[in-house]
Coordinates of C-alpha atoms in Angstrom, one line a residue:
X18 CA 73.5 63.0 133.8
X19 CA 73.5 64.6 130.3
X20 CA 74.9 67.8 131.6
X21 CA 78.5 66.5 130.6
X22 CA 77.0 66.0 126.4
X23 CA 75.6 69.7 126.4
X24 CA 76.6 72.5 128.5
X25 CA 75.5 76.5 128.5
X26 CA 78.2 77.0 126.5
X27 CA 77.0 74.9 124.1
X28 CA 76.0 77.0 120.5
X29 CA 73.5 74.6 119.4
X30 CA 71.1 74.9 122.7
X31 CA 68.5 77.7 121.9
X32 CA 68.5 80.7 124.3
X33 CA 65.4 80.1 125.2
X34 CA 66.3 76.9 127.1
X35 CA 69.5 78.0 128.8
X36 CA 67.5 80.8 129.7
X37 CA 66.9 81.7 133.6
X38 CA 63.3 81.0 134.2
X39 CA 61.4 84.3 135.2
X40 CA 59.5 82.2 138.2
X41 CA 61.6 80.8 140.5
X42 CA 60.8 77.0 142.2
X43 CA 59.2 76.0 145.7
X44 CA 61.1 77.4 147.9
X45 CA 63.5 79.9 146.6
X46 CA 63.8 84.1 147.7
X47 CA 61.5 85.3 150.6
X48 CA 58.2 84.2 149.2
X49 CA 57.2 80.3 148.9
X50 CA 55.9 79.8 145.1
X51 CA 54.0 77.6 143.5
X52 CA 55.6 78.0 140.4
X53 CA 57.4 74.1 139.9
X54 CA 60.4 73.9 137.4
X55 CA 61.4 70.2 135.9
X56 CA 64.0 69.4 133.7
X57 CA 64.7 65.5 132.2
X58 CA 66.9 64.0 129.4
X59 CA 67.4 60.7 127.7
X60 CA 68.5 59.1 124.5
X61 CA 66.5 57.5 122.0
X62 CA 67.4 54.5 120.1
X63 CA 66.3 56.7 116.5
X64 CA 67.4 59.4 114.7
X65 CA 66.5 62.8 115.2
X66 CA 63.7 63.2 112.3
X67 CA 62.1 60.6 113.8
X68 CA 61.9 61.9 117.5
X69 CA 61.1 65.5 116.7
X70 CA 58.2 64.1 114.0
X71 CA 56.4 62.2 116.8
X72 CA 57.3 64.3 119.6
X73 CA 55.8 67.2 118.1
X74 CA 53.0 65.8 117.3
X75 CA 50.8 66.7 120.2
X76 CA 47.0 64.9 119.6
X77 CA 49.6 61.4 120.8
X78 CA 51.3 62.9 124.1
X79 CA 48.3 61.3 126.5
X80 CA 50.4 57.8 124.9
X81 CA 53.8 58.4 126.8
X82 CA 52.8 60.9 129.2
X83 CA 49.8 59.5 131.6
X84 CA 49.1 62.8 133.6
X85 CA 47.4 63.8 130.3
X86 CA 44.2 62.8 129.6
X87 CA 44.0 64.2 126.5
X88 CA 45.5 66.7 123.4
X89 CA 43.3 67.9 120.6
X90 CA 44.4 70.5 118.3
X91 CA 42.2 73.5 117.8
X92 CA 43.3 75.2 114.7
X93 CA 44.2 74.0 110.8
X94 CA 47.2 75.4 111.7
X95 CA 47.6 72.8 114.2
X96 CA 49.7 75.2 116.4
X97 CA 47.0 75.6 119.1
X98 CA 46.4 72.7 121.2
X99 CA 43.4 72.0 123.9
X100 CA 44.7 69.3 126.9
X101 CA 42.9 68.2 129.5
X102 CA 44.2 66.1 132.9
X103 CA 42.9 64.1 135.4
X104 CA 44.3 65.2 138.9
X105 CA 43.2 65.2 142.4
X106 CA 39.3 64.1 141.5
X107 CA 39.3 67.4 138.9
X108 CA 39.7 67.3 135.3
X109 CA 42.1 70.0 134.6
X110 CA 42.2 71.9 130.9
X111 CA 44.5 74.4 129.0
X112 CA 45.2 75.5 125.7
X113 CA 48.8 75.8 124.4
X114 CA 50.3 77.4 121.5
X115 CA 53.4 76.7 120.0
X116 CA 56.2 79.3 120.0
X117 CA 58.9 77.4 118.7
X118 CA 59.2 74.6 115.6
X119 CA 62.5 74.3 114.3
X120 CA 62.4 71.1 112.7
X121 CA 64.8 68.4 114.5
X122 CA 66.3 71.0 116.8
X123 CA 63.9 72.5 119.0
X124 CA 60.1 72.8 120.1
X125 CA 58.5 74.5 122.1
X126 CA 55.1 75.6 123.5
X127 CA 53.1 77.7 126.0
X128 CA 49.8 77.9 127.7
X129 CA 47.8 80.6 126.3
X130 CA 44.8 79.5 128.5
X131 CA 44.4 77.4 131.9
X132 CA 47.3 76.4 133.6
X133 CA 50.1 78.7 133.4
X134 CA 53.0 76.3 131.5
X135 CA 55.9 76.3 129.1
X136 CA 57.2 73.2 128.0
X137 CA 60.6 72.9 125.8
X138 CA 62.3 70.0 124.3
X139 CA 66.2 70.3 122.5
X140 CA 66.9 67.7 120.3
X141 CA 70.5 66.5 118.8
X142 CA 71.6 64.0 117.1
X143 CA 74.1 61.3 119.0
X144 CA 75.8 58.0 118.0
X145 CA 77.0 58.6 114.4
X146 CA 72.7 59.6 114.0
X147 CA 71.5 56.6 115.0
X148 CA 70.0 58.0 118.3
X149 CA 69.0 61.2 119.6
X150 CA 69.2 63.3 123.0
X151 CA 66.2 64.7 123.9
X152 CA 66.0 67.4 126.7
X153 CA 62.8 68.6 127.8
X154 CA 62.6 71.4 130.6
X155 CA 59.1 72.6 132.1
X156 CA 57.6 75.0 134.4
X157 CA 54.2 75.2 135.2
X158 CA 52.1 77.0 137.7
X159 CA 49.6 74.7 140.6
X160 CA 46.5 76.4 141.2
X161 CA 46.5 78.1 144.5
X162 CA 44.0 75.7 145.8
X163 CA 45.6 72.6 145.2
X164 CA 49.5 74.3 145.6
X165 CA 49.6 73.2 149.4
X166 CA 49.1 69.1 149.0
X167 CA 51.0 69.5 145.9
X168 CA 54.0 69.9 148.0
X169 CA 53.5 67.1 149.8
X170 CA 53.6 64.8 146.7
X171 CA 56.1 66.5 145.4
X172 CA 58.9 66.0 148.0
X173 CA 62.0 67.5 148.6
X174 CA 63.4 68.7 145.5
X175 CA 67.1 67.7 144.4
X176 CA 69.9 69.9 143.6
X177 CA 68.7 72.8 141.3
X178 CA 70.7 73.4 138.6
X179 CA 72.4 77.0 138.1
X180 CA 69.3 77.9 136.5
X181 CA 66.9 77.0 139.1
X182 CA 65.7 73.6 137.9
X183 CA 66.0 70.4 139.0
X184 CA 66.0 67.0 137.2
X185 CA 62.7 65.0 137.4
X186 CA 62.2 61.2 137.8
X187 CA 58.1 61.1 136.6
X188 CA 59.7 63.6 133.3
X189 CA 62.6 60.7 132.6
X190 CA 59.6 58.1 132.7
X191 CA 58.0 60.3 130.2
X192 CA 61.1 60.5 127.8
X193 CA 61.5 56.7 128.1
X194 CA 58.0 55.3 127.8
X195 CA 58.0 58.2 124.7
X196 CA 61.4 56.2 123.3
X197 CA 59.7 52.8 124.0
X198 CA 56.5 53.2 122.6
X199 CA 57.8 55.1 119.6
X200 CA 61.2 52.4 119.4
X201 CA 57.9 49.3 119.2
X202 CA 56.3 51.6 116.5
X203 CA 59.3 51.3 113.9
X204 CA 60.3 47.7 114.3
X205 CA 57.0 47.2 113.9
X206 CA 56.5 48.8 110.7
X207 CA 60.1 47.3 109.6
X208 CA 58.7 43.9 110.0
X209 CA 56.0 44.9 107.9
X210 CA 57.9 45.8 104.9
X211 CA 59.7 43.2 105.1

C-alpha cells in the first residue's frame, strides 16, 4: 500500500530499514525458523513532531499496542526499556535499548535481554505537514517452546516483500489505534485552550 510513497531507492529511508534482515521468515531456505518478520504503514492525521514525540515515548506503547502489558524505562537516560507481555498463559519480559533517535525521522530499538527483537519505525512528513507516514518493520524471535502453535495462529503469510517481510494486519491495528488515541489526545487538549 505505501510502497508506491517510498521505495528502496528512496534517500530519506535509513539503511537500516531497507536493509535485508539477517534471519530469514517461517518458511524460507532449507531450515523452518522461528524467526517472524512484520512490516505495517499508515498515515496519521498530525505532523511529524507530533508522531515521533509520542511514538518514542515507550512507558505509553501498552496504550496502542495490546500484546504489551507493559513498558518501564530502566535508566535516566531513558534509552533502556523493561516490557513485559501477556501470551499463551505466560508473562513474557525483555529489555530493549534504543539504537536509533533521530528526531522526526527514525527510531529504532533492540532487545538486549529476553526475546530476541528489533523494532524500527520511518517517519516522513505527508500532506503539505499536516500528516505523517509512519513505517514500522519488526522481527522478533518465538521461543522454541511455543514456535510450533505460533504457527498455527499465525497463518499463511502473504507475499514477502524483496526483503523478506511481509505486511501485517495486527501491526496496521497498532499504527491506527496509535493515530486514534494520539488524534483524541490533541483535539482534546485544543478544546481546552480554547
Amino acid at each position: 500500500m505505501w510502497a508506491g510513497v517510498m521505495d528502496a531507492n528512496d534517500q530519506d529511508i535509513p539503511e537500516f530499514f531497507t536493509a535485508k534482515p539477517k534471519r530469514r521468515g517461517l518458511r524460507l531456505g532449507r531450515k523452518k525458523s522461528n524467526v517472524i518478520v512484520r512490516n505495517a504503514g499508515h498515515i496519521m492525521p498530525f505532523p511529524v513532531n507530533v508522531a515521533f514525540e509520542k511514538f518514542s515515548d515507550f512507558s505509553r506503547h501498552s496504550e496502542w499496542n495490546p500484546s504489551i502489558s507493559s513498558a518501564t524505562y530502566i535508566d535516566d537516560s531513558r534509552t533502556k526499556v523493561r516490557w513485559t507481555r501477556e501470551t499463551m498463559g505466560f508473562t513474557i519480559g525483555w529489555s530493549t535499548i534504543t539504537t536509533v533517535k533521530d528526531p522526526n525521522k527514525a527510531l529504532a530499538w533492540k532487545s538486549i535481554e529476553g526475546i530476541k527483537l528489533e523494532n524500527r519505525v520511518i517517519f516522513q512528513s505527508v500532506d503539505e505537514g499536516k500528516g505523517t507516514l509512519m513505517i514500522m518493520s519488526t522481527n522478533y524471535k518465538v521461543p522454541e517452546k511455543v514456535f510450533v502453535p505460533s504457527r498455527k495462529v499465525v497463518g499463511k503469510s502473504k507475499t514477502r516483500a524483496y526483503n523478506n517481510t511481509y505486511e501485517s494486519d495486527q501491526m496496521k491495528e497498532i499504527l491506527v489505534r496509535f493515530g486514534e488515541i494520539v488524534a483524541k489526545e490533541l483535539k482534546h487538549d485544543e478544546m481546552y485552550f480554547l
